[in-house]
Tab-separated table of C-alpha atoms in Angstrom:
chain	number	residue	atom	x	y	z
A	214	MET	CA	22.045	-19.830	32.213
A	215	THR	CA	19.435	-19.871	29.023
A	216	LYS	CA	17.111	-17.424	29.042
A	217	THR	CA	13.618	-19.006	28.868
A	218	ARG	CA	12.463	-17.389	26.180
A	219	TRP	CA	8.030	-17.048	25.762
A	220	THR	CA	6.118	-17.745	22.615
A	221	THR	CA	3.797	-15.595	21.099
A	222	GLN	CA	0.794	-17.829	22.104
A	223	GLN	CA	2.146	-18.282	25.986
A	224	TRP	CA	2.255	-13.880	25.882
A	225	PHE	CA	-1.057	-13.627	23.897
A	226	ALA	CA	-2.454	-16.207	27.192
A	227	ALA	CA	-0.997	-14.906	29.796
A	228	VAL	CA	-2.382	-11.782	28.319
A	229	LEU	CA	-6.036	-12.968	27.987
A	230	VAL	CA	-5.980	-14.906	31.761
A	231	ALA	CA	-4.844	-11.064	32.920
A	232	MET	CA	-7.727	-10.145	31.499
A	233	VAL	CA	-10.315	-12.480	32.188
A	234	VAL	CA	-8.665	-12.413	35.517
A	235	LEU	CA	-9.852	-8.748	35.741
A	236	ILE	CA	-12.279	-8.522	34.458
A	237	LEU	CA	-14.096	-11.459	36.867
A	238	GLY	CA	-12.894	-8.927	40.292
A	239	ALA	CA	-14.791	-6.312	38.904
A	240	ALA	CA	-17.561	-8.261	38.037
A	241	ALA	CA	-17.676	-9.653	41.565
A	242	PHE	CA	-16.869	-6.118	43.260
A	243	GLY	CA	-19.598	-4.605	40.846
A	244	ALA	CA	-21.884	-7.766	41.544
A	245	GLN	CA	-21.037	-6.924	45.800
A	246	ALA	CA	-21.649	-3.466	44.911
A	247	LEU	CA	-24.774	-3.598	43.231
A	248	ASN	CA	-26.455	-5.808	45.338
A	249	ARG	CA	-25.535	-3.500	48.642
A	250	THR	CA	-27.120	-0.360	46.644
A	251	THR	CA	-29.803	-2.769	45.658
A	252	GLN	CA	-30.332	-4.163	49.266
A	253	VAL	CA	-30.907	-0.658	50.526
A	254	SER	CA	-33.257	0.525	48.068
A	255	ASN	CA	-35.374	-2.088	48.916
A	256	ARG	CA	-35.395	-1.240	52.192
A	257	LEU	CA	-36.297	2.117	51.987
A	258	ASN	CA	-39.069	1.662	48.884
A	259	ASP	CA	-40.589	-1.714	50.755
A	260	ARG	CA	-40.305	-0.984	54.089
A	261	ILE	CA	-39.021	2.396	55.193
A	262	SER	CA	-41.238	4.472	52.835
A	263	PRO	CA	-44.444	2.349	52.905
A	264	ALA	CA	-44.032	2.183	56.956
A	265	ARG	CA	-44.064	5.794	57.750
A	266	THR	CA	-46.963	5.864	55.139
A	267	ALA	CA	-49.209	3.218	57.728
A	268	VAL	CA	-47.478	5.148	60.237
A	269	VAL	CA	-49.423	7.997	59.137
A	270	GLN	CA	-53.005	5.763	58.682
A	271	LEU	CA	-52.293	4.473	62.135
A	272	GLY	CA	-51.853	8.042	63.667
A	273	ASP	CA	-55.199	9.200	61.750
A	274	ALA	CA	-57.237	6.419	63.258
A	275	LEU	CA	-55.624	6.546	66.596
A	276	ARG	CA	-56.473	10.201	66.722
A	277	ASN	CA	-60.038	9.918	65.752
A	278	GLN	CA	-60.415	7.574	68.882
A	279	ASP	CA	-60.018	10.177	71.068
A	280	THR	CA	-61.735	13.030	69.202
A	281	ALA	CA	-64.712	10.912	68.341
A	282	LEU	CA	-64.845	9.908	71.828
A	283	ARG	CA	-64.773	13.390	72.828
A	284	GLY	CA	-67.301	14.554	70.730
A	285	TYR	CA	-69.991	11.912	70.855
A	286	LEU	CA	-69.506	12.317	75.525
A	287	LEU	CA	-70.167	16.031	74.744
A	288	SER	CA	-72.492	15.925	72.057
A	289	GLY	CA	-74.390	12.485	71.957
A	290	ALA	CA	-74.439	11.995	67.984
A	291	PRO	CA	-74.414	8.865	67.435
A	292	GLN	CA	-72.360	8.847	63.881
A	293	LEU	CA	-69.562	10.021	66.744
A	294	LEU	CA	-69.614	6.387	67.979
A	295	ASP	CA	-69.385	4.397	64.659
A	296	LEU	CA	-66.777	7.491	63.708
A	297	TYR	CA	-65.064	5.409	66.654
A	298	ARG	CA	-65.978	2.492	66.530
A	299	GLN	CA	-64.568	2.824	62.282
A	300	SER	CA	-61.294	4.054	63.822
A	301	VAL	CA	-60.661	1.010	65.965
A	302	THR	CA	-60.668	-1.620	62.989
A	303	GLU	CA	-58.748	0.759	61.061
A	304	GLU	CA	-56.361	0.863	63.916
A	305	ALA	CA	-56.119	-2.773	63.916
A	306	THR	CA	-55.783	-2.832	59.363
A	307	ALA	CA	-52.658	0.090	60.475
A	308	ALA	CA	-50.979	-2.011	62.767
A	309	ALA	CA	-51.400	-5.511	60.434
A	310	ALA	CA	-49.654	-3.463	57.087
A	311	LEU	CA	-47.581	-1.857	59.694
A	312	ARG	CA	-46.262	-5.165	61.005
A	313	ASP	CA	-46.259	-6.874	57.085
A	314	VAL	CA	-43.864	-4.086	55.954
A	315	LEU	CA	-41.674	-3.861	59.458
A	316	ALA	CA	-40.656	-7.443	59.247
A	317	GLY	CA	-37.949	-7.922	60.288
A	318	GLU	CA	-36.963	-4.288	61.620
A	319	ALA	CA	-36.939	-5.011	65.753
A	320	GLY	CA	-36.800	-1.511	66.659
A	321	PRO	CA	-40.196	-0.618	64.495
A	322	LEU	CA	-41.695	-3.549	65.384
A	323	ALA	CA	-41.172	-2.817	69.394
A	324	ASP	CA	-41.955	0.770	68.695
A	325	LEU	CA	-45.829	-0.389	66.965
A	326	ALA	CA	-46.498	-2.559	70.214
A	327	ALA	CA	-45.525	-0.681	72.300
A	328	ILE	CA	-48.374	2.256	70.931
A	329	GLU	CA	-50.498	-0.860	70.678
A	330	ASP	CA	-50.283	-1.642	74.716
A	331	GLU	CA	-50.645	1.937	75.107
A	332	ALA	CA	-53.366	2.368	73.427
A	333	ALA	CA	-55.037	-1.119	74.170
A	334	ARG	CA	-54.417	0.802	77.680
A	335	TRP	CA	-56.036	3.726	76.726
A	336	ARG	CA	-59.229	1.977	75.984
A	337	THR	CA	-59.698	0.259	78.295
A	338	GLY	CA	-58.851	1.958	81.238
A	339	ILE	CA	-60.230	5.734	79.595
A	340	ALA	CA	-62.350	5.583	76.124
A	341	GLU	CA	-64.318	2.176	77.098
A	342	PRO	CA	-65.666	3.197	81.273
A	343	ALA	CA	-66.483	6.723	79.935
A	344	LEU	CA	-68.479	5.369	76.862
A	345	ARG	CA	-70.359	3.409	79.475
A	346	THR	CA	-70.831	5.797	81.679
A	347	ARG	CA	-71.104	8.208	79.680
A	348	ASP	CA	-68.663	10.255	82.296
A	349	ARG	CA	-67.643	13.993	79.932
A	350	ASP	CA	-64.810	14.767	82.332
A	351	VAL	CA	-62.554	12.807	79.659
A	352	SER	CA	-58.653	14.721	80.128
A	353	THR	CA	-57.286	15.049	76.347
A	354	ALA	CA	-54.132	14.340	78.507
A	355	ALA	CA	-54.894	10.450	79.080
A	356	PHE	CA	-54.239	10.469	75.208
A	357	ASP	CA	-50.485	12.055	75.340
A	358	PRO	CA	-48.877	8.439	76.437
A	359	VAL	CA	-50.436	6.976	73.575
A	360	ARG	CA	-49.120	9.965	71.032
A	361	GLY	CA	-45.454	9.691	72.621
A	362	ARG	CA	-45.395	6.656	71.675
A	363	LEU	CA	-46.450	7.496	67.996
A	364	ALA	CA	-44.453	10.236	68.020
A	365	THR	CA	-41.052	7.545	69.071
A	366	LEU	CA	-41.908	5.410	65.934
A	367	ASP	CA	-42.675	7.715	63.650
A	368	GLN	CA	-38.333	9.669	65.013
A	369	ARG	CA	-37.149	6.371	64.776
A	370	LEU	CA	-38.757	5.755	61.005
A	371	SER	CA	-37.575	8.832	59.760
A	372	THR	CA	-34.423	8.106	61.617
A	373	ALA	CA	-33.968	4.658	59.481
A	374	ARG	CA	-34.652	6.969	55.864
A	375	GLN	CA	-32.026	9.298	56.927
A	376	GLU	CA	-29.559	6.218	57.241
A	377	GLY	CA	-31.212	4.442	54.226
A	378	ARG	CA	-30.551	7.060	52.400
A	379	ALA	CA	-27.097	7.572	53.350
A	380	ALA	CA	-26.183	4.284	52.934
A	381	LEU	CA	-28.102	4.314	49.468
A	382	GLY	CA	-26.175	7.326	48.334
A	383	GLU	CA	-22.564	5.521	49.803
A	384	ALA	CA	-23.218	2.141	48.272
A	385	ARG	CA	-23.883	4.081	44.956
A	386	GLU	CA	-20.268	5.671	45.164
A	387	LEU	CA	-19.321	2.666	46.153
A	388	ARG	CA	-20.354	0.802	42.907
A	389	ASN	CA	-19.210	3.895	40.705
A	390	THR	CA	-15.596	3.484	41.641
A	391	VAL	CA	-15.706	-0.162	41.883
A	392	PHE	CA	-16.476	0.152	38.061
A	393	LEU	CA	-14.428	3.455	37.720
A	394	ALA	CA	-11.529	1.031	39.082
A	395	ALA	CA	-12.388	-1.343	36.841
A	396	VAL	CA	-12.477	0.374	33.364
A	397	GLY	CA	-8.931	2.014	34.571
A	398	ALA	CA	-7.275	-0.947	35.272
A	399	LEU	CA	-8.618	-2.390	31.902
A	400	LEU	CA	-7.423	0.093	30.300
A	401	LEU	CA	-3.930	0.353	31.833
A	402	LEU	CA	-4.603	-3.145	30.877
A	403	ILE	CA	-5.077	-2.791	27.189
A	404	VAL	CA	-1.901	0.002	27.629
A	405	VAL	CA	0.075	-2.581	28.951
A	406	ILE	CA	-0.638	-5.061	26.621
A	407	ALA	CA	0.293	-2.994	23.758
A	408	VAL	CA	3.424	-1.915	25.406
A	409	LEU	CA	4.395	-5.409	25.409
A	410	LEU	CA	3.882	-6.513	21.909
A	411	ARG	CA	4.956	-3.666	21.203
A	412	THR	CA	8.366	-5.116	23.037
A	413	THR	CA	8.570	-8.260	22.607
A	414	VAL	CA	7.335	-9.728	18.793
A	415	VAL	CA	6.604	-6.077	16.899
A	416	GLN	CA	10.038	-4.583	17.949
A	417	PRO	CA	11.853	-8.287	17.401
A	418	LEU	CA	10.009	-8.089	14.126
A	419	HIS	CA	10.875	-5.209	13.103
A	420	ARG	CA	14.819	-5.358	13.643
A	421	LEU	CA	14.475	-8.557	11.772
A	422	GLY	CA	12.864	-7.119	8.849
A	423	ALA	CA	14.895	-3.825	9.103
A	424	ALA	CA	18.207	-7.170	9.115
A	425	ALA	CA	16.306	-8.785	6.216
A	426	ARG	CA	15.870	-5.407	3.916
A	427	ARG	CA	19.690	-5.016	4.126
A	428	VAL	CA	20.460	-8.510	2.776
A	429	ALA	CA	17.932	-7.957	0.433
A	430	ASP	CA	19.185	-4.853	-1.067
A	431	GLY	CA	22.478	-6.738	-1.389
A	432	ASP	CA	24.535	-6.754	1.638
A	433	PHE	CA	24.542	-10.399	2.267
A	434	THR	CA	27.533	-10.390	4.342
A	435	HIS	CA	25.278	-8.850	6.866
A	436	GLU	CA	24.564	-11.779	9.812
A	437	LEU	CA	20.786	-11.597	11.171
A	438	ALA	CA	20.642	-11.632	14.752
A	439	PRO	CA	16.806	-12.144	15.912
A	440	ASP	CA	15.650	-11.975	19.385
A	441	GLY	CA	11.588	-11.978	21.002
A	442	PRO	CA	9.718	-14.708	20.897
A	443	ILE	CA	10.119	-17.906	19.738
A	444	GLU	CA	9.054	-18.151	16.213
A	445	VAL	CA	9.769	-14.650	15.484
A	446	THR	CA	13.463	-16.125	16.818
A	447	GLN	CA	13.035	-19.097	14.718
A	448	LEU	CA	11.910	-17.345	11.854
A	449	GLY	CA	14.779	-14.800	12.037
A	450	ARG	CA	16.573	-18.299	12.107
A	451	ASP	CA	15.373	-19.431	9.488
A	452	VAL	CA	15.841	-16.478	7.281
A	453	GLU	CA	19.627	-15.863	8.495
A	454	ALA	CA	20.213	-20.012	7.377
A	455	MET	CA	19.005	-19.004	3.614
A	456	ARG	CA	20.769	-15.987	3.582
A	457	ARG	CA	24.453	-18.398	4.535
A	458	ARG	CA	22.696	-20.713	1.176
A	459	LEU	CA	22.351	-18.216	-1.081
A	460	VAL	CA	26.272	-16.228	0.003
A	461	ASP	CA	26.830	-20.288	-0.721
A	462	ALA	CA	25.265	-20.242	-3.557
A	463	LEU	CA	26.653	-16.596	-4.908
A	464	THR	CA	30.229	-17.640	-4.188
A	465	VAL	CA	29.520	-21.058	-6.152
A	466	THR	CA	27.941	-18.908	-8.738
A	467	GLN	CA	30.772	-16.142	-8.828
A	468	GLN	CA	33.185	-18.948	-9.393
A	469	ALA	CA	30.867	-20.661	-11.830
A	470	ARG	CA	31.132	-17.091	-13.633
A	471	ASP	CA	34.787	-16.556	-13.772
A	472	ASP	CA	35.473	-20.034	-14.939
A	473	LEU	CA	32.441	-19.015	-17.621
A	474	GLU	CA	34.143	-15.847	-17.897
A	475	GLN	CA	38.077	-17.914	-18.420
A	476	ARG	CA	35.842	-20.131	-20.985
A	477	GLU	CA	34.507	-17.310	-22.770
A	478	ALA	CA	37.712	-16.200	-23.294
A	479	GLU	CA	39.604	-19.189	-24.035
A	480	LEU	CA	36.529	-19.869	-26.669
A	481	ARG	CA	37.262	-16.285	-28.319
A	482	ARG	CA	40.161	-17.403	-28.768
A	483	SER	CA	39.650	-21.166	-29.947
A	484	ASN	CA	36.706	-19.009	-32.656
A	485	ALA	CA	40.158	-16.636	-33.514
A	486	ASP	CA	42.329	-19.290	-34.143
A	487	LEU	CA	39.729	-21.084	-36.133
A	488	GLU	CA	38.801	-17.996	-38.100
A	489	GLN	CA	42.774	-18.622	-38.805
A	490	PHE	CA	42.606	-21.912	-40.413
A	491	ALA	CA	39.930	-21.036	-42.395
A	492	TYR	CA	41.076	-18.807	-43.502
A	493	VAL	CA	44.232	-20.752	-43.892
A	494	ALA	CA	42.655	-23.753	-45.189
A	495	SER	CA	40.852	-21.616	-47.715
A	496	HIS	CA	43.438	-19.371	-49.287
A	497	ASP	CA	47.716	-21.500	-47.974
A	498	LEU	CA	45.831	-24.606	-48.023
A	499	GLN	CA	44.160	-24.859	-50.961
A	500	GLU	CA	46.864	-23.159	-53.445
A	501	PRO	CA	49.300	-26.090	-53.373
A	502	LEU	CA	46.436	-28.423	-53.414
A	503	ARG	CA	45.768	-26.635	-56.668
A	504	LYS	CA	48.905	-26.445	-58.080
A	505	VAL	CA	49.818	-30.674	-57.289
A	506	ALA	CA	46.274	-31.240	-58.706
A	507	SER	CA	47.586	-28.990	-61.982
A	508	PHE	CA	51.372	-29.944	-62.089
A	509	CYS	CA	50.023	-33.642	-62.826
A	510	GLN	CA	47.848	-32.934	-64.942
A	511	MET	CA	50.367	-30.885	-66.604
A	512	LEU	CA	52.524	-33.996	-66.589
A	513	GLU	CA	50.183	-36.427	-67.588
A	514	ARG	CA	49.484	-34.489	-70.779
A	515	ARG	CA	52.692	-33.703	-71.502
A	516	TYR	CA	54.659	-37.347	-71.019
A	517	ALA	CA	52.178	-39.254	-71.748
A	518	ALA	CA	53.443	-41.323	-74.206
A	519	ALA	CA	56.547	-41.632	-71.648
A	520	LEU	CA	54.213	-43.243	-68.758
A	521	ASP	CA	53.186	-46.588	-68.914
A	522	GLU	CA	49.305	-47.477	-67.285
A	523	ARG	CA	50.939	-47.709	-64.032
A	524	GLY	CA	53.047	-44.066	-63.615
A	525	LYS	CA	49.141	-42.357	-65.599
A	526	GLN	CA	47.280	-44.572	-62.620
A	527	TYR	CA	49.850	-42.820	-59.793
A	528	ILE	CA	49.435	-39.759	-61.338
A	529	GLY	CA	44.973	-39.880	-60.781
A	530	PHE	CA	45.940	-41.324	-57.902
A	531	ALA	CA	46.981	-37.749	-56.897
A	532	VAL	CA	45.041	-35.699	-59.026
A	533	ASP	CA	41.954	-37.568	-56.640
A	534	GLY	CA	43.514	-36.643	-53.402
A	535	ALA	CA	44.023	-33.221	-54.161
A	536	THR	CA	40.333	-32.663	-55.288
A	537	ARG	CA	39.264	-34.837	-52.533
A	538	MET	CA	41.583	-33.336	-50.165
A	539	GLN	CA	40.008	-29.713	-52.016
A	540	ARG	CA	36.208	-30.828	-51.086
A	541	LEU	CA	37.018	-32.315	-47.924
A	542	ILE	CA	38.312	-28.798	-47.584
A	543	ASN	CA	35.463	-26.556	-48.675
A	544	ASP	CA	33.180	-29.138	-46.912
A	545	LEU	CA	34.823	-28.177	-43.651
A	546	LEU	CA	34.661	-24.777	-44.137
A	547	THR	CA	30.860	-24.531	-44.576
A	548	PHE	CA	30.384	-26.434	-41.622
A	549	SER	CA	32.843	-24.275	-39.927
A	550	ARG	CA	30.119	-21.392	-40.860
A	551	ILE	CA	26.926	-22.088	-39.423
A	552	GLY	CA	26.649	-19.718	-36.488
A	553	ARG	CA	29.654	-17.377	-36.725
A	554	LEU	CA	29.067	-15.933	-40.748
A	555	TYR	CA	26.161	-17.271	-41.392
A	556	ASP	CA	23.790	-15.904	-38.653
A	557	ASP	CA	20.523	-14.331	-39.694
A	558	GLU	CA	16.355	-14.768	-38.887
A	559	ARG	CA	13.554	-13.449	-40.861
A	560	PRO	CA	10.860	-14.459	-41.639
A	561	VAL	CA	12.259	-17.337	-44.638
A	562	ASP	CA	9.577	-18.686	-46.974
A	563	LEU	CA	10.977	-22.473	-47.411
A	564	ASN	CA	8.682	-22.889	-51.005
A	565	ASP	CA	11.174	-21.059	-52.430
A	566	ILE	CA	13.319	-22.658	-50.819
A	567	VAL	CA	12.728	-26.750	-52.164
A	568	ASP	CA	12.122	-24.339	-55.619
A	569	ARG	CA	15.817	-22.988	-55.572
A	570	VAL	CA	17.140	-26.263	-54.107
A	571	GLU	CA	15.258	-28.544	-57.203
A	572	ASP	CA	17.035	-26.149	-59.743
A	573	SER	CA	20.401	-27.106	-58.191
A	574	LEU	CA	19.683	-30.737	-58.515
A	575	ALA	CA	17.681	-30.680	-61.743
A	576	VAL	CA	20.451	-32.634	-63.068
A	577	SER	CA	19.969	-35.860	-61.153
A	578	ILE	CA	16.682	-34.792	-60.663
A	579	GLY	CA	16.437	-35.797	-64.764
A	580	GLU	CA	19.056	-38.737	-64.960
A	581	THR	CA	17.316	-40.816	-62.213
A	582	GLY	CA	13.637	-39.879	-62.977
A	583	ALA	CA	12.953	-38.916	-59.366
A	584	ARG	CA	9.861	-37.155	-58.095
A	585	ILE	CA	9.374	-34.995	-54.961
A	586	VAL	CA	6.036	-34.981	-53.518
A	587	ARG	CA	5.327	-31.776	-51.607
A	588	PRO	CA	2.544	-29.510	-49.679
A	589	ARG	CA	2.516	-26.129	-49.180
A	590	LEU	CA	5.552	-25.643	-47.421
A	591	PRO	CA	5.175	-22.778	-44.185
A	592	VAL	CA	7.067	-19.070	-43.393
A	593	VAL	CA	10.049	-19.691	-40.784
A	594	ALA	CA	12.014	-17.872	-39.090
A	595	GLY	CA	15.767	-18.236	-39.873
A	596	ASP	CA	18.333	-17.975	-42.014
A	597	ALA	CA	17.669	-18.491	-45.965
A	598	THR	CA	21.644	-20.058	-46.200
A	599	LEU	CA	21.216	-22.641	-43.764
A	600	LEU	CA	17.912	-23.844	-44.567
A	601	THR	CA	18.945	-23.807	-47.991
A	602	MET	CA	21.883	-26.332	-47.276
A	603	LEU	CA	19.544	-28.083	-44.718
A	604	TRP	CA	16.997	-28.874	-47.600
A	605	GLN	CA	20.070	-29.196	-50.222
A	606	ASN	CA	21.672	-32.172	-48.581
A	607	LEU	CA	18.475	-34.315	-47.100
A	608	LEU	CA	17.174	-34.167	-51.161
A	609	GLY	CA	20.461	-34.876	-52.508
A	610	ASN	CA	20.900	-38.084	-50.241
A	611	ALA	CA	17.897	-38.908	-50.979
A	612	ILE	CA	18.388	-39.692	-54.759
A	613	LYS	CA	21.621	-40.403	-54.708
A	614	PHE	CA	20.651	-43.383	-52.059
A	615	ARG	CA	17.897	-44.344	-54.195
A	616	ARG	CA	17.480	-48.305	-55.476
A	617	PRO	CA	19.239	-49.342	-58.681
A	618	ASP	CA	15.801	-50.882	-59.770
A	619	GLU	CA	13.326	-48.169	-59.627
A	620	PRO	CA	12.839	-44.567	-59.724
A	621	PRO	CA	13.555	-42.461	-56.362
A	622	VAL	CA	10.616	-40.783	-54.596
A	623	VAL	CA	11.164	-38.369	-52.402
A	624	GLU	CA	7.581	-37.789	-50.047
A	625	ILE	CA	8.024	-33.626	-47.881
A	626	THR	CA	5.200	-33.346	-45.217
A	627	ALA	CA	4.813	-29.998	-42.705
A	628	ALA	CA	1.775	-29.746	-39.886
A	629	ALA	CA	1.786	-27.174	-37.246
A	630	ASP	CA	3.497	-28.226	-33.963
A	631	GLY	CA	2.944	-25.524	-31.330
A	632	ALA	CA	5.401	-22.450	-31.885
A	633	SER	CA	7.014	-24.954	-34.089
A	634	TRP	CA	6.676	-27.054	-37.060
A	635	ALA	CA	7.397	-30.078	-37.622
A	636	PHE	CA	8.327	-31.564	-40.499
A	637	THR	CA	9.198	-35.181	-42.284
A	638	VAL	CA	11.568	-36.391	-45.565
A	639	SER	CA	10.842	-39.528	-46.318
A	640	ASP	CA	12.334	-41.455	-49.877
A	641	ASN	CA	12.246	-45.318	-51.037
A	642	GLY	CA	15.713	-45.842	-50.527
A	643	ILE	CA	18.143	-48.222	-49.349
A	644	GLY	CA	17.564	-47.128	-46.274
A	645	ILE	CA	19.642	-46.331	-43.080
A	646	ASP	CA	19.865	-49.426	-40.577
A	647	PRO	CA	18.988	-47.889	-36.769
A	648	GLU	CA	21.909	-48.594	-35.417
A	649	PHE	CA	24.353	-46.205	-37.318
A	650	ALA	CA	21.080	-43.781	-36.357
A	651	ASP	CA	23.382	-41.771	-34.633
A	652	LYS	CA	26.822	-42.120	-35.917
A	653	ILE	CA	25.029	-40.413	-39.745
A	654	PHE	CA	25.270	-37.603	-38.168
A	655	VAL	CA	28.626	-37.942	-36.848
A	656	ILE	CA	30.925	-35.559	-39.354
A	657	PHE	CA	33.400	-37.600	-42.087
A	658	GLN	CA	30.897	-40.538	-40.963
A	659	ARG	CA	30.642	-42.661	-44.182
A	660	LEU	CA	28.705	-45.852	-44.024
A	661	HIS	CA	29.212	-46.553	-47.576
A	662	PRO	CA	32.658	-46.911	-49.570
A	663	ARG	CA	33.734	-43.531	-51.592
A	664	ASP	CA	33.617	-46.224	-55.047
A	665	ARG	CA	30.685	-47.027	-54.617
A	666	TYR	CA	28.772	-43.319	-53.185
A	667	ASP	CA	30.840	-40.283	-53.963
A	668	GLY	CA	31.122	-37.132	-50.819
A	669	THR	CA	32.990	-36.470	-48.181
A	670	GLY	CA	30.965	-37.794	-45.109
A	671	ILE	CA	29.862	-34.351	-43.469
A	672	GLY	CA	26.316	-34.009	-45.342
A	673	LEU	CA	24.074	-35.104	-42.639
A	674	ALA	CA	26.208	-33.571	-40.178
A	675	VAL	CA	25.419	-30.310	-41.307
A	676	CYS	CA	21.917	-30.718	-41.730
A	677	LYS	CA	21.872	-31.612	-37.808
A	678	LYS	CA	24.315	-28.040	-37.056
A	679	VAL	CA	21.779	-26.402	-38.490
A	680	VAL	CA	18.290	-27.460	-36.921
A	681	GLU	CA	19.984	-27.212	-33.675
A	682	HIS	CA	21.871	-24.061	-35.004
A	683	HIS	CA	17.801	-23.019	-35.239
A	684	GLY	CA	16.512	-24.145	-31.797
A	685	GLY	CA	15.405	-27.700	-33.602
A	686	GLU	CA	15.836	-30.882	-33.504
A	687	ILE	CA	16.568	-34.234	-36.343
A	688	ALA	CA	16.150	-37.639	-36.004
A	689	LEU	CA	16.137	-40.941	-38.351
A	690	ASP	CA	13.106	-42.819	-37.665
A	691	PRO	CA	14.078	-45.880	-37.021
A	692	ALA	CA	10.313	-47.663	-37.483
A	693	TYR	CA	9.807	-46.540	-41.317
A	694	ARG	CA	11.475	-49.725	-43.260
A	695	LYS	CA	10.890	-48.353	-47.193
A	696	GLY	CA	13.549	-46.446	-46.949
A	697	ALA	CA	15.283	-43.207	-44.882
A	698	ARG	CA	12.843	-40.839	-43.230
A	699	PHE	CA	14.064	-37.560	-41.535
A	700	THR	CA	12.043	-35.849	-38.912
A	701	PHE	CA	12.792	-32.370	-38.192
A	702	SER	CA	11.079	-29.063	-36.335
A	703	LEU	CA	11.739	-25.803	-37.073
A	704	PRO	CA	10.562	-22.830	-35.447
A	705	ALA	CA	7.348	-21.133	-36.936
């Protein structure tokens, strides 16, 4: 059976619901306790205490009636009679005030009614007849029932005050207990929340982080086993999936690295073979060619009289073939040395390079009347020998492939292009058909027969390799129709 896991949101929702329930329960109990405390306090302050004051006033009014009556009967002073009647009025006023204060208090109200009845009986039965007859023989004991009823009411109110104070103390104690219990429950709930968050969220995240750091430290075979809420579990699964993809990518990379190392070893062997071939080509192959050419020329000179025109022609073919073979070998050696022997990188002033190239082409420039137009050229980073080959071939081709009816004009431009320089070399020669734009940069590819233009067809291939070795690009501008224009870039 699959164990249902809560999400982090569900955990927080449950915690919030528990806190809300606790707060509402505490608020309800606290409200009841406060209400009980308020009721008891209001009864004491609004009824019992004012009632005791009113009882004192009522007692004073009743006792003043008895005292004034007996004084008047003994002395006949009219002010005592006035005091008697005023006390009766004060009795009524105090009784009315006491009745308002004791509204809802059945026992005290009954005692008040008994006091009023007893006082009325004393006045109708004792006081009023004595005032009419001026009978001085009024017993003080006649007023004792009124005093007794008044003492009963006062005792009842005193008892009620004591009970109210006790109830108020209990209500306050209950209130304090409820609030302390609510605070304790809230603190306990906070502790439970902290423990739950630690066990259900923090610890799974900590374990997941530790496992992820272990993988990040290089233990890519360590599998992640996430637990905890759904979000944490899903995060762990995503990290585990990422780890597996990384392991797969590392496996593929390692295989590619092994293949690359193997190919690098093969390339080193191939370069070693190429260097050996270059050595053989520069020494062992050229020596027989020189001998063939040399002996053919000696044969022609010594036996010229014995040879007819066809024989001389055959010897000329042999000498020309050996010479062309030497040129091909030399050009091939030059091509192979690019990036292998010539691999320097330093600031190179192209003005000096082009000056040297013009000096080397001085004979061709003088014979053809060529004119080279160039601005002040920049300083670039590269190998001076390779850059000399580049400009030698570009300018040499511009002069070689000229129109027969006009002197060649070669124009050079240079413009900064970010971290590199963009160059163009344009001429007014015979031009190149755009369909051969790629073919002309292939080694030993020729567009014209040898009897018309000499060369081995390696010049533009050398230019392409030199430019690409320096991190640039070279191409034929197909939109230029006045001759040929080559564009290339070199690092600043």
